[in-house]
Short mmCIF file of C-alpha atoms in Angstrom, two decimals:
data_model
loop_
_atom_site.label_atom_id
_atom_site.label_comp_id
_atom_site.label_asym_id
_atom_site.label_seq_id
_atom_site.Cartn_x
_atom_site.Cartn_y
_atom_site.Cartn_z
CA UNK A 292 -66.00 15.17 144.67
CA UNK A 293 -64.15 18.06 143.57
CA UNK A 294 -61.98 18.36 140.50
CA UNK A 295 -58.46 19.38 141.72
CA UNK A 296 -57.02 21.19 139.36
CA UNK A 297 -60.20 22.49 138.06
CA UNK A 298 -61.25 20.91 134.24
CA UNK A 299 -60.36 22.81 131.31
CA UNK A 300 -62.66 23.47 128.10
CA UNK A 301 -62.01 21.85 124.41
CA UNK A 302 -64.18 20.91 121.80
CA UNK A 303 -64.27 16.78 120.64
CA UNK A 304 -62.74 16.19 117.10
CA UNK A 305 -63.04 12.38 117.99
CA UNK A 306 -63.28 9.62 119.95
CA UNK A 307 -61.72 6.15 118.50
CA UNK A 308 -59.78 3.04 119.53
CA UNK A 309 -62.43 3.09 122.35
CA UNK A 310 -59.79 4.43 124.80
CA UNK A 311 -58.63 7.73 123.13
CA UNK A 312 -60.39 10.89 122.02
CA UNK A 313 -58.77 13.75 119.64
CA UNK A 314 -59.85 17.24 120.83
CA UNK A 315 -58.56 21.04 120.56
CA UNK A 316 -58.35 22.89 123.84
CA UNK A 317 -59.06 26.72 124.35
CA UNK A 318 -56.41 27.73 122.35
CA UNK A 319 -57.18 25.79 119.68
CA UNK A 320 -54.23 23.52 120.13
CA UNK A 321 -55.07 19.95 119.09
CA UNK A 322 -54.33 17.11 122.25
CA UNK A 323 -54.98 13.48 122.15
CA UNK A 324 -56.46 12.55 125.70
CA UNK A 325 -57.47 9.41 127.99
CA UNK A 326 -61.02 8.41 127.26
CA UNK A 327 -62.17 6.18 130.27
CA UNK A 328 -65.33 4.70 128.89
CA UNK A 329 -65.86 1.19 127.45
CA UNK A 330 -68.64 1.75 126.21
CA UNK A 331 -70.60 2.87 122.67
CA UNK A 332 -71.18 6.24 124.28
CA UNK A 333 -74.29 6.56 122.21
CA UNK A 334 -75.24 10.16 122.08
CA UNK A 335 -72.10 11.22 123.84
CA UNK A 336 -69.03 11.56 121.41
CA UNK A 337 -70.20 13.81 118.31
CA UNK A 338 -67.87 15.52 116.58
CA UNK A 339 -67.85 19.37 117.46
CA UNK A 340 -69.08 18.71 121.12
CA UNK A 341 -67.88 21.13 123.92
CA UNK A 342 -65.80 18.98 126.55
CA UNK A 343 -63.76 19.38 129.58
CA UNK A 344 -60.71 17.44 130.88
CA UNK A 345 -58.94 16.98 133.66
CA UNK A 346 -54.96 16.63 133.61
CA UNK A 347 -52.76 14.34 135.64
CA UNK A 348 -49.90 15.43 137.69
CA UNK A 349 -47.94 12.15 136.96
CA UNK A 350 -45.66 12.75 134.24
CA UNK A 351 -45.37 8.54 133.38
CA UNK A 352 -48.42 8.99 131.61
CA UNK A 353 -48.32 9.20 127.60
CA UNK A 354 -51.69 10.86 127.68
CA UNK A 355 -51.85 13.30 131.12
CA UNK A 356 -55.60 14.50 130.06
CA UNK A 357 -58.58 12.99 130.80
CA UNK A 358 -61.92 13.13 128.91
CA UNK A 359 -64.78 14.11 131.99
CA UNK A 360 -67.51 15.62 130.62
CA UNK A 361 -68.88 16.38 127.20
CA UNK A 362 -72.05 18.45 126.37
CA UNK A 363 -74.38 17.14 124.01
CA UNK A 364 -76.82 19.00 121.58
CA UNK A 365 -79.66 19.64 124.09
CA UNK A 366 -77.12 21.08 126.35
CA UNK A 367 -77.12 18.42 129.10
CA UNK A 368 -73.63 17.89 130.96
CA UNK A 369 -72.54 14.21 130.77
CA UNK A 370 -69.72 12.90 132.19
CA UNK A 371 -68.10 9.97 130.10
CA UNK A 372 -65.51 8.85 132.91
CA UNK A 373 -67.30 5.79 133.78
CA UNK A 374 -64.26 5.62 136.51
CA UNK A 375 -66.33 8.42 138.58
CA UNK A 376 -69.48 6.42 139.00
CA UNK A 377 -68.04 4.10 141.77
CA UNK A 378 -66.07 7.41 143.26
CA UNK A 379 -69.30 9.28 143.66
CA UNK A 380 -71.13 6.23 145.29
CA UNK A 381 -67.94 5.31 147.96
CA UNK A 382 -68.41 8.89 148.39
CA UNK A 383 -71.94 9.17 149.15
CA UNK A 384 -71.25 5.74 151.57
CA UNK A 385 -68.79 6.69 153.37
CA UNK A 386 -70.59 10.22 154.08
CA UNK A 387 -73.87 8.41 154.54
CA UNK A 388 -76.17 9.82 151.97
CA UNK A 389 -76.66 6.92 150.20
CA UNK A 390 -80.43 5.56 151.13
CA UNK A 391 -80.59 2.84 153.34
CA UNK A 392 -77.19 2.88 154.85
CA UNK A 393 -75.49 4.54 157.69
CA UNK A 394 -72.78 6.78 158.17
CA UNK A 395 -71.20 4.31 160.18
CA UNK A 396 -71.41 2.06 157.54
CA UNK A 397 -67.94 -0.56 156.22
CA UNK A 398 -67.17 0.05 152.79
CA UNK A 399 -65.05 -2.50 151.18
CA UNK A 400 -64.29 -2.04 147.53
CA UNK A 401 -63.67 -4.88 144.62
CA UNK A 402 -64.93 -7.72 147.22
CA UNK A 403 -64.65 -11.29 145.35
CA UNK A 404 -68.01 -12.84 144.89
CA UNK A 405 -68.36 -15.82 147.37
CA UNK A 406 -68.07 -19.04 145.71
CA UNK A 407 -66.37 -17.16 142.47
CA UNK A 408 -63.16 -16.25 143.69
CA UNK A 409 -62.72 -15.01 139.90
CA UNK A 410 -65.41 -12.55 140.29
CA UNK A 411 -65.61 -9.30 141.34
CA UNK A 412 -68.41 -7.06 142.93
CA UNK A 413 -68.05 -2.96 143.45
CA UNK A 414 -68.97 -2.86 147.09
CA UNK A 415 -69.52 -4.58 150.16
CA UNK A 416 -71.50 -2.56 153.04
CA UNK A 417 -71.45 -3.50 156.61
CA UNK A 418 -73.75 -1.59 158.32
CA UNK A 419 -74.82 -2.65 161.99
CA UNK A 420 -75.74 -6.07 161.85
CA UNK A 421 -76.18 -6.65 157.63
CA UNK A 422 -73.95 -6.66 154.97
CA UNK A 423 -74.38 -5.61 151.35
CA UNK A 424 -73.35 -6.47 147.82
CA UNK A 425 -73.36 -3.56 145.93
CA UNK A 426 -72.38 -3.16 141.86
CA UNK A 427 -72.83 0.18 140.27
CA UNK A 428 -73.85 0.85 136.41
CA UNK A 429 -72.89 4.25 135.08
CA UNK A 430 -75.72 5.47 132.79
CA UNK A 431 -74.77 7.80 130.02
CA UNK A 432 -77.64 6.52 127.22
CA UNK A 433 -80.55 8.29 126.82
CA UNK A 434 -83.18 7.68 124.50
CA UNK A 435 -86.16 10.40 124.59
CA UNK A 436 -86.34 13.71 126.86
CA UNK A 437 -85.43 12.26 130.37
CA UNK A 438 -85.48 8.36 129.61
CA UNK A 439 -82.12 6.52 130.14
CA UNK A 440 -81.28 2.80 129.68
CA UNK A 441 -78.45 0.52 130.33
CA UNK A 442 -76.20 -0.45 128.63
CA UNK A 443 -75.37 1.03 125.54
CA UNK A 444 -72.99 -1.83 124.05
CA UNK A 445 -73.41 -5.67 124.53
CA UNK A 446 -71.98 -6.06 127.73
CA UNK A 447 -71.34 -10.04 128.70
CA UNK A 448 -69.82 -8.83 132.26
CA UNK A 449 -72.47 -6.96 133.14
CA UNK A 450 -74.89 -9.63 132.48
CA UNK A 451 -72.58 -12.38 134.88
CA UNK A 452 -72.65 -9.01 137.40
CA UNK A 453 -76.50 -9.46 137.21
CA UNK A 454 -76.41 -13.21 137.35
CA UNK A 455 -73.66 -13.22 140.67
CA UNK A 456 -75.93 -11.00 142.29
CA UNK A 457 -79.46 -13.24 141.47
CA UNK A 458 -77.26 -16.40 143.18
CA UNK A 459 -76.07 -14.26 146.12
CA UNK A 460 -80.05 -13.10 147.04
CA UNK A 461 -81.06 -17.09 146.53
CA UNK A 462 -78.32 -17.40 148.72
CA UNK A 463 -79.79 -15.06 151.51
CA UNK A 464 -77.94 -12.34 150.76
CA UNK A 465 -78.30 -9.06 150.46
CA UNK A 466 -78.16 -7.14 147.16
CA UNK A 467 -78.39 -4.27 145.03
CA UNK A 468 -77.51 -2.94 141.52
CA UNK A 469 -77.24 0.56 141.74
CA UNK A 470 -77.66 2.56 138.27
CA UNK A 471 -75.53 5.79 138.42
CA UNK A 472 -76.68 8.32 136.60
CA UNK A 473 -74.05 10.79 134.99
CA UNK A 474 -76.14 12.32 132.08
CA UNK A 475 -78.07 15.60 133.18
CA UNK A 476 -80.90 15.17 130.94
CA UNK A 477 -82.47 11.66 132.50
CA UNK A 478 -84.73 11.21 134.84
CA UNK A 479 -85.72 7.50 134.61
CA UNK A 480 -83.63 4.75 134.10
CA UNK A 481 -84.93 0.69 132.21
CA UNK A 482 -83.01 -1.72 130.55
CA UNK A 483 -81.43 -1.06 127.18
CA UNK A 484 -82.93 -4.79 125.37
CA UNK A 485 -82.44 -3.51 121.94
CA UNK A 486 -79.38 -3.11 122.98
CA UNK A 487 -78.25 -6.36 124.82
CA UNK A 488 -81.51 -8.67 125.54
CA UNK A 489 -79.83 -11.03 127.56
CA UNK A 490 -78.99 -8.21 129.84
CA UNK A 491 -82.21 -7.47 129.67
CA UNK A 492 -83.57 -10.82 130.45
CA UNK A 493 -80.64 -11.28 133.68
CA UNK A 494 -81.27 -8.19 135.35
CA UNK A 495 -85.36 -9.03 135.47
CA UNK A 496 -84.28 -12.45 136.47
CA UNK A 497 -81.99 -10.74 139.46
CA UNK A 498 -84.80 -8.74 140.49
CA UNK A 499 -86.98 -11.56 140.94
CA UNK A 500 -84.54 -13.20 142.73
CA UNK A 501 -84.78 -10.35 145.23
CA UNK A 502 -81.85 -8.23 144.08
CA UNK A 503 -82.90 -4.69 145.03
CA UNK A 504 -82.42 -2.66 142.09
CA UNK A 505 -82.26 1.33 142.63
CA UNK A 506 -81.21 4.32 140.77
CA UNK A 507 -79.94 7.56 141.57
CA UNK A 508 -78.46 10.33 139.48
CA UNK A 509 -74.97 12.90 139.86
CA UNK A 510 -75.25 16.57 140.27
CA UNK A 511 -72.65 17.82 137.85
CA UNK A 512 -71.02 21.11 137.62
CA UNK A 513 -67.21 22.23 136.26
CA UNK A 514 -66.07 22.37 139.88
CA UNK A 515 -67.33 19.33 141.40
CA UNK A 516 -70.16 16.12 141.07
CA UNK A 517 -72.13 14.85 143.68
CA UNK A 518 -74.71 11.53 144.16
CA UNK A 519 -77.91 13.98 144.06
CA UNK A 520 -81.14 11.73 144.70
CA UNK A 521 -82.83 8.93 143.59
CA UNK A 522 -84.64 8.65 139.90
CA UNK A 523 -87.18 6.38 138.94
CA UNK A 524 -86.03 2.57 137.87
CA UNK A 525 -88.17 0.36 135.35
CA UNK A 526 -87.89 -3.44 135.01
CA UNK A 527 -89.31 -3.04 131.40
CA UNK A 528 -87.05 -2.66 128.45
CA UNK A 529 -86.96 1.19 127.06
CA UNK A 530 -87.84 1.60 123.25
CA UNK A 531 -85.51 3.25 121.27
#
């Protein structure tokens, strides 16, 4: 995935009404830009941070920049647009790097969750004669040098993503949550339960219900990210 026009370079005054972020670019003007992250982004959001944005070509929207990356105090690129998680892994399908699955491989996206016509799952994989439920979890949290966890705010819909995938393996199906990775400086990903314990507590469930859970971590650079490997998942909660 390359970023076309290339990202430009600003500094984070703040982030607030979880959706916006104040920040001066290069020349010191100050911009209010798109922040594409639900989340708490723990760790990710101090004040003084170096960041780079992108900047849309359609002139509808009130804010045309986007917040991609910021660079926290260890120096570790992270990339806050939670958006580019499920872009990197239809892009690592479709080109068949992802582990386990073909190049030839079906990718439907936002497939409704059989018998839940109000849910929704990332992915569906076809590939020869099996099919796959896929739902990807961006992971920007990290606790200690090279330890991640999900997620970093309470997250009900991620829990009923668990729980939708433990029915669908007790249903025969196949399964998998798939932790994305988007913070350079982990190297391990476990569930966040100080965080959200009934996460916690679903996603074990899930896996014993045969959910297949696997993580694997984005190659970022100004120019372009890329799925890059698999890291180490752990079914035990991570301490803070």
């Amino acid at each position: 995935m390359r970023f076309d026009p290339p990202l430009a370079a600003g500094t984070l005054i703040r982030r607030y009404k979880r959706f916006l972020a104040d920040i001066t670019d290069r020349d010191g003007a100050l911009r209010t830009i798109h922040c594409a992250n639900t989340g708490a982004m723990t760790g990710c959001a101090e004040p003084g941070s170096r960041i780079w944005y992108t900047t849309s070509a359609d002139r509808q929207r009130k804010y045309p920049n986007t917040l991609e990356y910021v660079e926290d105090g260890d120096g570790d690129l992270i990339c806050v647009n939670t958006l580019r998680a499920n872009a990197l892994v239809a892009e690592a399908l479709q080109e068949g790097r992802l582990e386990g699955f073909g190049k030839a491989a079906s990718v439907r996206r936002e497939v409704a969750v059989p018998g839940d016509e109000a849910g929704r799952l990332d992915f569906l994989v076809q590939d020869r004669t099996e099919q796959t439920f896929i739902e990807v979890k961006s992971v920007t949290l990290k606790l200690a040098p090279g330890v991640g966890a999900f997620p970093d705010a309470v997250s009900e819909r991620a829990t009923r993503h668990a729980n939708a995938l433990a029915r669908l393996a007790g249903q025969g199906h196949r399964t998998m949550l798939l932790f994305c990775v988007l913070h350079a400086g982990i190297r391990s990903v476990a569930p966040a339960d100080h965080v959200d314990p009934a996460y916690g507590h679903a996603l074990r469930r899930a896996v014993d219900a045969g959910v297949t859970v696997r993580a694997v971590r984005a190659h970022m650079t100004i120019e372009h990210m890329q799925i890059n490997g698999a890291v180490p998942f752990f079914r035990k909660g991570a301490a803070p």
